[in-house]
PDB file of C-alpha atoms in Angstrom:
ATOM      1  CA  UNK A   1       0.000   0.000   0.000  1.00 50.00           C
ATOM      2  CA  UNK A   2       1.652   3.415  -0.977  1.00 56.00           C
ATOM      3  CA  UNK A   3       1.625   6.307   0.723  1.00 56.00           C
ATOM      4  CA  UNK A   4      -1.151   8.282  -0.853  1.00 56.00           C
ATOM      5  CA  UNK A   5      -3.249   5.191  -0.436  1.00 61.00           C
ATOM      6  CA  UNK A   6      -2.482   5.531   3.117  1.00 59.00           C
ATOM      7  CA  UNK A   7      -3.752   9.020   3.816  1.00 55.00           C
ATOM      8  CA  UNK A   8      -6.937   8.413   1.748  1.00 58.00           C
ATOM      9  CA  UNK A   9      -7.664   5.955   4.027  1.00 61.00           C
ATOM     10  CA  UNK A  10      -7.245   8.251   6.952  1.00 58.00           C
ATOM     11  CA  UNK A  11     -10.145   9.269   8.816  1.00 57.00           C
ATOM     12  CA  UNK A  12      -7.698  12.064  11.039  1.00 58.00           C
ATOM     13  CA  UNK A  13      -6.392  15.079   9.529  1.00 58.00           C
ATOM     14  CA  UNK A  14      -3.303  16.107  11.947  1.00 62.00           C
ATOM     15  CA  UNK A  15      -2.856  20.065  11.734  1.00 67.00           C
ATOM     16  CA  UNK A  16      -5.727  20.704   9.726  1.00 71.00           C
ATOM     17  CA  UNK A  17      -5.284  24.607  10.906  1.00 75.00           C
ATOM     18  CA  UNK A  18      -1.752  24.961   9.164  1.00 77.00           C
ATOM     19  CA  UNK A  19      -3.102  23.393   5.728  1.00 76.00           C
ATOM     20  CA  UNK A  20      -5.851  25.489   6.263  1.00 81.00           C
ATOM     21  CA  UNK A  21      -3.601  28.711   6.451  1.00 83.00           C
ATOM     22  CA  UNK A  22      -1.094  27.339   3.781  1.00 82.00           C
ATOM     23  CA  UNK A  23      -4.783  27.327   1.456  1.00 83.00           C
ATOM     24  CA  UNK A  24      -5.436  30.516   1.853  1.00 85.00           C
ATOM     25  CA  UNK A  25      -1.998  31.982   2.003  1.00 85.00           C
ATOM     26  CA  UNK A  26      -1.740  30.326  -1.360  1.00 83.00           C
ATOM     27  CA  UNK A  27      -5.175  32.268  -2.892  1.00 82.00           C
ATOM     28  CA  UNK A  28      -3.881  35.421  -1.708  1.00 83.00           C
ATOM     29  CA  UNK A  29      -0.608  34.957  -3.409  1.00 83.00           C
ATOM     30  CA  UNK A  30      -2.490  34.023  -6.892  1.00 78.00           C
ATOM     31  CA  UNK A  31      -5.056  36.675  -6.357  1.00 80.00           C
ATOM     32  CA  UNK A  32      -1.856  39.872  -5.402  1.00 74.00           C
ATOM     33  CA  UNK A  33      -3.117  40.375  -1.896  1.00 66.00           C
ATOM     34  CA  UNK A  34      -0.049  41.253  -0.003  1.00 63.00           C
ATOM     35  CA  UNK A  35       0.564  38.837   2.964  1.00 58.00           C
ATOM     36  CA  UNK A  36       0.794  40.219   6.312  1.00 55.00           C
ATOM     37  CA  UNK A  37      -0.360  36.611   7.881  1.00 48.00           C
ATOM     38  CA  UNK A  38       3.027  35.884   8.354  1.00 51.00           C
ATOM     39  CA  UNK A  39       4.064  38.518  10.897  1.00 46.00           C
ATOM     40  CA  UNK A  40       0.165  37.803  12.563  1.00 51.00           C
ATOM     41  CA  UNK A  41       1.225  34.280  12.907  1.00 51.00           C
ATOM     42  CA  UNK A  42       4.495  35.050  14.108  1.00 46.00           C
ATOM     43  CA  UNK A  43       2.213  37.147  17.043  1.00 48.00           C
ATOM     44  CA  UNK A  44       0.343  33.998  17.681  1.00 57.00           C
ATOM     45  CA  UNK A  45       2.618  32.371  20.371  1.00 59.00           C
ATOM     46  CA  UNK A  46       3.025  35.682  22.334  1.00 63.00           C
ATOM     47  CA  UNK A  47      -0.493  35.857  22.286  1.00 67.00           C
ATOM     48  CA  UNK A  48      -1.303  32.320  22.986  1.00 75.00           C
ATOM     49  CA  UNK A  49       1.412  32.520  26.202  1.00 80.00           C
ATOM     50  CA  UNK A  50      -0.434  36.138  27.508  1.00 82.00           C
ATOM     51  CA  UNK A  51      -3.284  34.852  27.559  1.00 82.00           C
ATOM     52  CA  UNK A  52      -2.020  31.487  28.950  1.00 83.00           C
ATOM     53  CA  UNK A  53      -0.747  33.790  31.785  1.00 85.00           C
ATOM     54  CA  UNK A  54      -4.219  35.628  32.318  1.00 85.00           C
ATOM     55  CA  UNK A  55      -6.155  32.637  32.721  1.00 84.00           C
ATOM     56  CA  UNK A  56      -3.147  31.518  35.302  1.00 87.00           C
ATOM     57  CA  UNK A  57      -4.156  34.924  36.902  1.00 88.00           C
ATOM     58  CA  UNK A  58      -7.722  34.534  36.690  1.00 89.00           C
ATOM     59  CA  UNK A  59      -7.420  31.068  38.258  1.00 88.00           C
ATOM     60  CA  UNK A  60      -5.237  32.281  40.733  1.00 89.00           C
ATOM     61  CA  UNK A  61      -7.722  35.376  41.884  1.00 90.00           C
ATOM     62  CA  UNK A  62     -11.146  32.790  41.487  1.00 89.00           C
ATOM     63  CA  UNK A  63      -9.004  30.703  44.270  1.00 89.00           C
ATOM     64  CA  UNK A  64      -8.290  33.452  46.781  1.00 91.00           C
ATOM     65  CA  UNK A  65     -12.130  34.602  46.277  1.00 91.00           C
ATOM     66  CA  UNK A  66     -12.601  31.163  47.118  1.00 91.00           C
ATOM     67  CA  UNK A  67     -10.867  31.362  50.256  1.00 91.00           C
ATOM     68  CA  UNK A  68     -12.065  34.957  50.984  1.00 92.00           C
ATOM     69  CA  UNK A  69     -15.987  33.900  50.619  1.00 93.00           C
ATOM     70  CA  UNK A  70     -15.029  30.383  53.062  1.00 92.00           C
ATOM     71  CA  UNK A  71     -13.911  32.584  55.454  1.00 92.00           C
ATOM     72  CA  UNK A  72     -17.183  35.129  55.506  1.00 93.00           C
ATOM     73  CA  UNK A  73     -19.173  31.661  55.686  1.00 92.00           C
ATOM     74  CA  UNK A  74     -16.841  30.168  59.160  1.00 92.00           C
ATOM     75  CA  UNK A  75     -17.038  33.817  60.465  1.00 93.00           C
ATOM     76  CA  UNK A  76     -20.758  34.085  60.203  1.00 92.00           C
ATOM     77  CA  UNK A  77     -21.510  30.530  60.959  1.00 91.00           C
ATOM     78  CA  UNK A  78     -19.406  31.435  64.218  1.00 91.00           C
ATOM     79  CA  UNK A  79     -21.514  34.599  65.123  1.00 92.00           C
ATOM     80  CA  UNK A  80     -24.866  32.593  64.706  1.00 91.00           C
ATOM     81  CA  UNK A  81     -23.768  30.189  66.960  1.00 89.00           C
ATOM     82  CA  UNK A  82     -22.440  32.313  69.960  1.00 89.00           C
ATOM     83  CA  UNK A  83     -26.278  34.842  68.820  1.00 90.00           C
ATOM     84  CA  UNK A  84     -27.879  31.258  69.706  1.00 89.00           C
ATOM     85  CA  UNK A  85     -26.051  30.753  72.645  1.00 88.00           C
ATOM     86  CA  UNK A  86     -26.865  34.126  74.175  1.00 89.00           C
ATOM     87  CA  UNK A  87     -30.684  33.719  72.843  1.00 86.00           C
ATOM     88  CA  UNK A  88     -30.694  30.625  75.229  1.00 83.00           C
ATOM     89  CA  UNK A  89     -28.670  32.229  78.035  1.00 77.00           C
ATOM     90  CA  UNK A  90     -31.015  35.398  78.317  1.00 69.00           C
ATOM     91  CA  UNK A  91     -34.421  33.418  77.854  1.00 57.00           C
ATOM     92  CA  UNK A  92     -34.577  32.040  81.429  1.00 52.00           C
ATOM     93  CA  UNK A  93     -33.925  35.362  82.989  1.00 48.00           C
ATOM     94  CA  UNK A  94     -36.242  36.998  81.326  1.00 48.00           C
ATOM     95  CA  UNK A  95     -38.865  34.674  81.812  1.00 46.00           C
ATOM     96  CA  UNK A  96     -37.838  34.555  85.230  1.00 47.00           C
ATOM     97  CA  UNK A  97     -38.137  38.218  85.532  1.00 45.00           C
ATOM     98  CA  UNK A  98     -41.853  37.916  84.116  1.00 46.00           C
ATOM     99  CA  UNK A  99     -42.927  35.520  86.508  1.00 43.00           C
ATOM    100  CA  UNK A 100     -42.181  37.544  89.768  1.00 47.00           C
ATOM    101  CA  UNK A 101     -43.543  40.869  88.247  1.00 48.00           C
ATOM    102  CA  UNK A 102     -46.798  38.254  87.710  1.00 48.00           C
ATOM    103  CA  UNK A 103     -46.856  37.267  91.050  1.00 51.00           C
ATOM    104  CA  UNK A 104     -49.638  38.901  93.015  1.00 54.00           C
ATOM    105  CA  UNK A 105     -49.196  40.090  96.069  1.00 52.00           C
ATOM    106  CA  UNK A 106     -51.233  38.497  98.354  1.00 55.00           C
ATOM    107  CA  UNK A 107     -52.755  40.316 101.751  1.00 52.00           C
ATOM    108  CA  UNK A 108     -54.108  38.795 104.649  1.00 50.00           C
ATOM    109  CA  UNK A 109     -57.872  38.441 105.033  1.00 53.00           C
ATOM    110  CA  UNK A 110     -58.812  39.965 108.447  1.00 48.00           C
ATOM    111  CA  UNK A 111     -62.288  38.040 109.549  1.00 49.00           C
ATOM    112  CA  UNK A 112     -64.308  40.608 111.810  1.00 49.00           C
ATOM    113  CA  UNK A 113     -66.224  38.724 114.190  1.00 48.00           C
ATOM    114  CA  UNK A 114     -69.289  40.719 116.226  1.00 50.00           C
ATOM    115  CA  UNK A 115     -67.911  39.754 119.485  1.00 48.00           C
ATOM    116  CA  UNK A 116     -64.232  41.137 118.548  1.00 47.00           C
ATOM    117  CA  UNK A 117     -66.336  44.233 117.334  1.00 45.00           C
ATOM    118  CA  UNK A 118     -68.161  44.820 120.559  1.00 48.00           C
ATOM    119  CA  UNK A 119     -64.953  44.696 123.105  1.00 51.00           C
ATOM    120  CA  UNK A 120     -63.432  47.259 120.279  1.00 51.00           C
ATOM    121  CA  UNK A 121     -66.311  49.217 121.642  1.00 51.00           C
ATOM    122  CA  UNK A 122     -66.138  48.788 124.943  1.00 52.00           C
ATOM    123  CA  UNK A 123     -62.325  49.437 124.900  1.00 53.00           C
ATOM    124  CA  UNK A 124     -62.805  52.795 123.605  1.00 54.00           C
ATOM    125  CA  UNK A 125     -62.658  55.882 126.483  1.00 53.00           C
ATOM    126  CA  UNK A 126     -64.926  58.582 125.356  1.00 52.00           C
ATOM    127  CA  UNK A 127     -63.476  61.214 127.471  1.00 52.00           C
ATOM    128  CA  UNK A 128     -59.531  60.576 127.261  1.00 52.00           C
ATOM    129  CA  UNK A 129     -59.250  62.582 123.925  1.00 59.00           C
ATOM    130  CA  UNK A 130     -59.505  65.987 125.784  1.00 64.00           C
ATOM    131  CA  UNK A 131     -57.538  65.189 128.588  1.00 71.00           C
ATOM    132  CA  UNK A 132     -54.732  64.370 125.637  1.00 77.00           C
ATOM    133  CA  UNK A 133     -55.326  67.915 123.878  1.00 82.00           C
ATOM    134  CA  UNK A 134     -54.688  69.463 127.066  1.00 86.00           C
ATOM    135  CA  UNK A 135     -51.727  67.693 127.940  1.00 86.00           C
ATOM    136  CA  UNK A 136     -50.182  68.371 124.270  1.00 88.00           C
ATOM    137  CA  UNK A 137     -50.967  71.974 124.273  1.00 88.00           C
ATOM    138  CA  UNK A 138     -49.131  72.259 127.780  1.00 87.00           C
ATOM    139  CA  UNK A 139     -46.453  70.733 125.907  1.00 90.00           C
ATOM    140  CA  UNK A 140     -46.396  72.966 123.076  1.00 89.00           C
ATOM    141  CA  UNK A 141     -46.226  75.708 125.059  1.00 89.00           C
ATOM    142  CA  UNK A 142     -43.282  75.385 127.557  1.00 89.00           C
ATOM    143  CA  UNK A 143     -41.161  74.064 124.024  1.00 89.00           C
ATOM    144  CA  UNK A 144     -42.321  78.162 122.662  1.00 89.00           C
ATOM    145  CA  UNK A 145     -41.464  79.990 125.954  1.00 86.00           C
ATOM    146  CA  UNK A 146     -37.917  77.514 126.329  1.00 86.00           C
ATOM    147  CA  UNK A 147     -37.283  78.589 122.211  1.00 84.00           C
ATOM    148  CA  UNK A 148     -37.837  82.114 123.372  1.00 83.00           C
ATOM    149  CA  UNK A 149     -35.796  82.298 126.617  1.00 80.00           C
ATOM    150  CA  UNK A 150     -32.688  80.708 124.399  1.00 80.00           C
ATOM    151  CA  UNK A 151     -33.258  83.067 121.420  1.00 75.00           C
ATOM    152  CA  UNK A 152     -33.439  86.176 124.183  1.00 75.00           C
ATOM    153  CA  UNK A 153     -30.035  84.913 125.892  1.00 73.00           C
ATOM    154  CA  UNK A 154     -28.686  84.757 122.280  1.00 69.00           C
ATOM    155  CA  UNK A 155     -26.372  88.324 121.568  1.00 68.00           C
ATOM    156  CA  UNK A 156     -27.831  90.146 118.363  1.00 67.00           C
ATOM    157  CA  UNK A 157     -25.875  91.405 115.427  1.00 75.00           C
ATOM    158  CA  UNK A 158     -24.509  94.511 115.482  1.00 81.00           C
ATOM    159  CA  UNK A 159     -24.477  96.109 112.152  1.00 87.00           C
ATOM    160  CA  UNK A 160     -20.702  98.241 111.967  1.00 92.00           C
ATOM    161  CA  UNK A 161     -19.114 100.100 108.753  1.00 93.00           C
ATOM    162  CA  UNK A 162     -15.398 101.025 108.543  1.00 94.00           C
ATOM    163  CA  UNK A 163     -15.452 104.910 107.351  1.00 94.00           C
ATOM    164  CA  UNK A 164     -12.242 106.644 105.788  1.00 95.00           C
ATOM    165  CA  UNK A 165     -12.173 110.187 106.257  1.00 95.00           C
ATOM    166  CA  UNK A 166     -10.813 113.237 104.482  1.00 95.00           C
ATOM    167  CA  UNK A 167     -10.217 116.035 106.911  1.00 95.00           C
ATOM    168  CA  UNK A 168      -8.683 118.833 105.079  1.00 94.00           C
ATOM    169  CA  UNK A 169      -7.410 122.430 107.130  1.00 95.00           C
ATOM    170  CA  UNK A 170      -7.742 125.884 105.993  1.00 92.00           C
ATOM    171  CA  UNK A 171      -3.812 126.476 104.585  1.00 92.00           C
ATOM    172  CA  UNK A 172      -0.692 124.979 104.925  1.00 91.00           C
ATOM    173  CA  UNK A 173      -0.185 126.524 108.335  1.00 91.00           C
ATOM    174  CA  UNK A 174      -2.543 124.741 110.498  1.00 92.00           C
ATOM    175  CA  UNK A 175      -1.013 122.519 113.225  1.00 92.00           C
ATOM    176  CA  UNK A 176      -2.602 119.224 111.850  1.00 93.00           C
ATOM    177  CA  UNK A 177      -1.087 117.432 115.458  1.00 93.00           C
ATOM    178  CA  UNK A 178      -3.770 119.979 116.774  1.00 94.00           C
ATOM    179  CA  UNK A 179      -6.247 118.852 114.034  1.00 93.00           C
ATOM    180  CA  UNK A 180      -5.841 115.352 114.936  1.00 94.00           C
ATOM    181  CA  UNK A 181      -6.139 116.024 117.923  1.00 94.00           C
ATOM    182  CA  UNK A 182      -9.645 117.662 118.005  1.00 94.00           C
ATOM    183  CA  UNK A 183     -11.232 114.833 115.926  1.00 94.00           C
ATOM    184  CA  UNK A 184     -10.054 111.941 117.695  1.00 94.00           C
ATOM    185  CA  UNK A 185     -11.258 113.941 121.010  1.00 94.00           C
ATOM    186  CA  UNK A 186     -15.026 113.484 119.743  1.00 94.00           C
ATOM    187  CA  UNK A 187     -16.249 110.400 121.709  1.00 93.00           C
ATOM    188  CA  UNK A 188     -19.409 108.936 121.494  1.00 91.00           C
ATOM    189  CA  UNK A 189     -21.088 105.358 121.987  1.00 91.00           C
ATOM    190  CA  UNK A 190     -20.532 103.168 118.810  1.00 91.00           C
ATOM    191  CA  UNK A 191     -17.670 105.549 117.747  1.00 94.00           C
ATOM    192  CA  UNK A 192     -13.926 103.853 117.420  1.00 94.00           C
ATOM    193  CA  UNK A 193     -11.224 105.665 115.978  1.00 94.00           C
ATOM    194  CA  UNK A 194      -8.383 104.075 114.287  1.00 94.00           C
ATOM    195  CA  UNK A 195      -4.813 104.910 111.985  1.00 94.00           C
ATOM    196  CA  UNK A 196      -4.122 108.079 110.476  1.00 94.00           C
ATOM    197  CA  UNK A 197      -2.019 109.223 108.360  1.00 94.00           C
ATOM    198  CA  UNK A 198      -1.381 112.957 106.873  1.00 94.00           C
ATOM    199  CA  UNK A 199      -1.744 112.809 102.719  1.00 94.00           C
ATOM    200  CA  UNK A 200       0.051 115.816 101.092  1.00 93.00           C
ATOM    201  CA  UNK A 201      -2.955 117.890  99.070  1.00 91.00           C
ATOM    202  CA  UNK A 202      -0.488 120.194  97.163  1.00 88.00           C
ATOM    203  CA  UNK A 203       1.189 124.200  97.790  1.00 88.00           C
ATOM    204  CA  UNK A 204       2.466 122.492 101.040  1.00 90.00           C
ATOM    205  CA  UNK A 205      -1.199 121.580 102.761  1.00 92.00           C
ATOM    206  CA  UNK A 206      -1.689 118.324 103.425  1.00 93.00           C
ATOM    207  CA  UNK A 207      -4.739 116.668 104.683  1.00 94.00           C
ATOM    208  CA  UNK A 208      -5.677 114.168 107.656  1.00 94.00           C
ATOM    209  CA  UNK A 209      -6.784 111.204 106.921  1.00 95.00           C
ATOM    210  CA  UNK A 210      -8.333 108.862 109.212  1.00 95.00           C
ATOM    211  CA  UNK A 211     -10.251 105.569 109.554  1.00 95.00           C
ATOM    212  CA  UNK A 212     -13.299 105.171 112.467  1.00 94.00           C
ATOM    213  CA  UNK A 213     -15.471 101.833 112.979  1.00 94.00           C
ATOM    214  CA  UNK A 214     -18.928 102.653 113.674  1.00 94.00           C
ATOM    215  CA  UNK A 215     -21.876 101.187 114.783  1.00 92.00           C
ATOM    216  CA  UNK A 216     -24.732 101.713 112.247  1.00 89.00           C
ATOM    217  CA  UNK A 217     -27.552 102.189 114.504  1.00 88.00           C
ATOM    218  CA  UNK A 218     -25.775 104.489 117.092  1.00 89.00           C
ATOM    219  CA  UNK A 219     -23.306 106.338 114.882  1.00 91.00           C
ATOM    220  CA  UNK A 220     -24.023 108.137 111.769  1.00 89.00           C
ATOM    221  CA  UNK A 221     -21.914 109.720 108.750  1.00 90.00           C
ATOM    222  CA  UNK A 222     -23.926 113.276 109.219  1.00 92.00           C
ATOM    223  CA  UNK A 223     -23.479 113.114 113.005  1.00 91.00           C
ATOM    224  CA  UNK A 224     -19.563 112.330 112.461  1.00 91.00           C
ATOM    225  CA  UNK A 225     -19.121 115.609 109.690  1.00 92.00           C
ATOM    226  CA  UNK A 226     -21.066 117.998 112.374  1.00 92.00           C
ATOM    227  CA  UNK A 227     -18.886 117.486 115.062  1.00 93.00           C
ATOM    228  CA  UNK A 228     -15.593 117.486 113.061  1.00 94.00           C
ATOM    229  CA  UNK A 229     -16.605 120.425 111.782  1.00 93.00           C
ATOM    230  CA  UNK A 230     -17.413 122.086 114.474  1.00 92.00           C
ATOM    231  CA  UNK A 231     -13.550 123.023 115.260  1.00 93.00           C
ATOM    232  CA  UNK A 232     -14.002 125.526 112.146  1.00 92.00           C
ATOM    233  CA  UNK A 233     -10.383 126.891 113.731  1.00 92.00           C
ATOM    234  CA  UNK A 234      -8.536 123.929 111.933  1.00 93.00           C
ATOM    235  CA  UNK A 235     -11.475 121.671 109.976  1.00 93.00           C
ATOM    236  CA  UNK A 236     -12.030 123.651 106.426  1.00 93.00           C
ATOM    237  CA  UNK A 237     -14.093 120.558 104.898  1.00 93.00           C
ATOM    238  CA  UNK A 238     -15.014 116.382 105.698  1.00 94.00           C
ATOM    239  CA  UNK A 239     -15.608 113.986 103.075  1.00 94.00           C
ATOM    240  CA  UNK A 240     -16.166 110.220 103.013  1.00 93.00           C
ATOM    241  CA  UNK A 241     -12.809 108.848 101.254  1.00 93.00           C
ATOM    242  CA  UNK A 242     -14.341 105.131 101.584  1.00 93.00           C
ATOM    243  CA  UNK A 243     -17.524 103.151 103.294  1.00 93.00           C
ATOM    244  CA  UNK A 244     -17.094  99.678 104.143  1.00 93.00           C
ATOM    245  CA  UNK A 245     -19.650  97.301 105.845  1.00 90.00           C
ATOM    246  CA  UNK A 246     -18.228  95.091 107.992  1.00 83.00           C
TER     247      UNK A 246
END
């Protein structure tokens, strides 16, 4: 059997793609199409191995997907099993919780009997309220006159104001020892006199200035600039430098 007999006999056709492109290479040839298929099929194999390489990255990304959504599926099967477990922990405390909130509250039936009724009765003095008003009202009034014998024995405020003073003479020849002098001399009840010191004015005078403690209900600020002023020999004018409550 020769060789040609052998092939028609074959029912395979090995590389039936190359013949194929050898065809119609050969028709463009007779027909003057100019062949570019050679430098296409030269590209083949680089294409062939990129896009060997992106399926090799595809695969490799569809595994770690894989992975990623097994992962999501142990995490959450893990979370509904502890959300289970604290379902069953919390039911029996709540439940429990509902049962004593149902429980009534039960109160003791008290049976009145006629014969308990009638020594009530009989047990009650008719005339022993009074005699109890009386003896609380006696009460009530030595606790008033012993609140009002402590709050008598008690001292009561004194209202007092510190008072600065400006005493200023006539000129600069006034003996201010003198002027002193004369005001601390005044003296009355609720009057306490204090420092001094002399504060120069200006052209040489100076004035006197002086702090007093007062008592607010004996001692006055008019009462205090009358009788300064009243030694009109040395005392020109008072005013109030500063008025403190104490």
């Amino acid at each position: 059997m020769s060789g040609l007999q052998g092939l028609a006999q074959e029912n395979i056709w090995f590389d039936k793609s190359r013949y194929d492109e050898a065809e119609r290479c050969f028709y463009e040839t007779k027909n003057g199409v100019p062949q570019t298929s050679q430098s296409q099929n030269a590209s083949k194999p680089e294409d062939q191995s990129e896009l060997v390489s992106r399926f090799k990255s595809l695969e490799l990304d569809n595994k770690n997907l894989h992975k990623v959504v097994d992962d999501l599926r142990a995490t959450l099967s893990k979370l509904e099993s502890r959300m289970a477990i604290l379902e069953k922990g919390q039911s029996p405390a709540s439940k429990s919780v509902t049962v004593t909130k149902a429980a009534p509250v039960q109160t003791p039936k008290v049976e009145k009997h006629n014969g308990a009724a009638d020594d009530d009765d009989d047990d009650i003095d008719l005339f022993g309220s009074d005699e109890e008003d009386e003896e609380a009202e006696r009460i009530k009034a030595e606790r008033v006159k012993e609140y009002s014998q402590r709050k008598a024995k008690k001292p009561a405020l004194i209202a007092k104001s510190s008072i600065l003073l400006d005493v200023k003479p006539w000129d600069d020849e006034t003996d201010m020892s003198k002027l002193e002098g004369c005001v601390r001399s005044i003296q009355m009840d609720g009057l306490l006199w204090g420092a001094s010191k002399l504060v120069p004015v200006g052209y040489g005078i100076k004035k006197l200035q002086i702090n007093c403690v007062v008592e607010d209900d004996k001692v006055g600020t008019d009462i205090l600039e009358e009788e300064i002023t009243k030694y009109e020999d040395y005392v020109q004018s008072v005013d109030i430098a500063a008025f403190n409550k104490i």
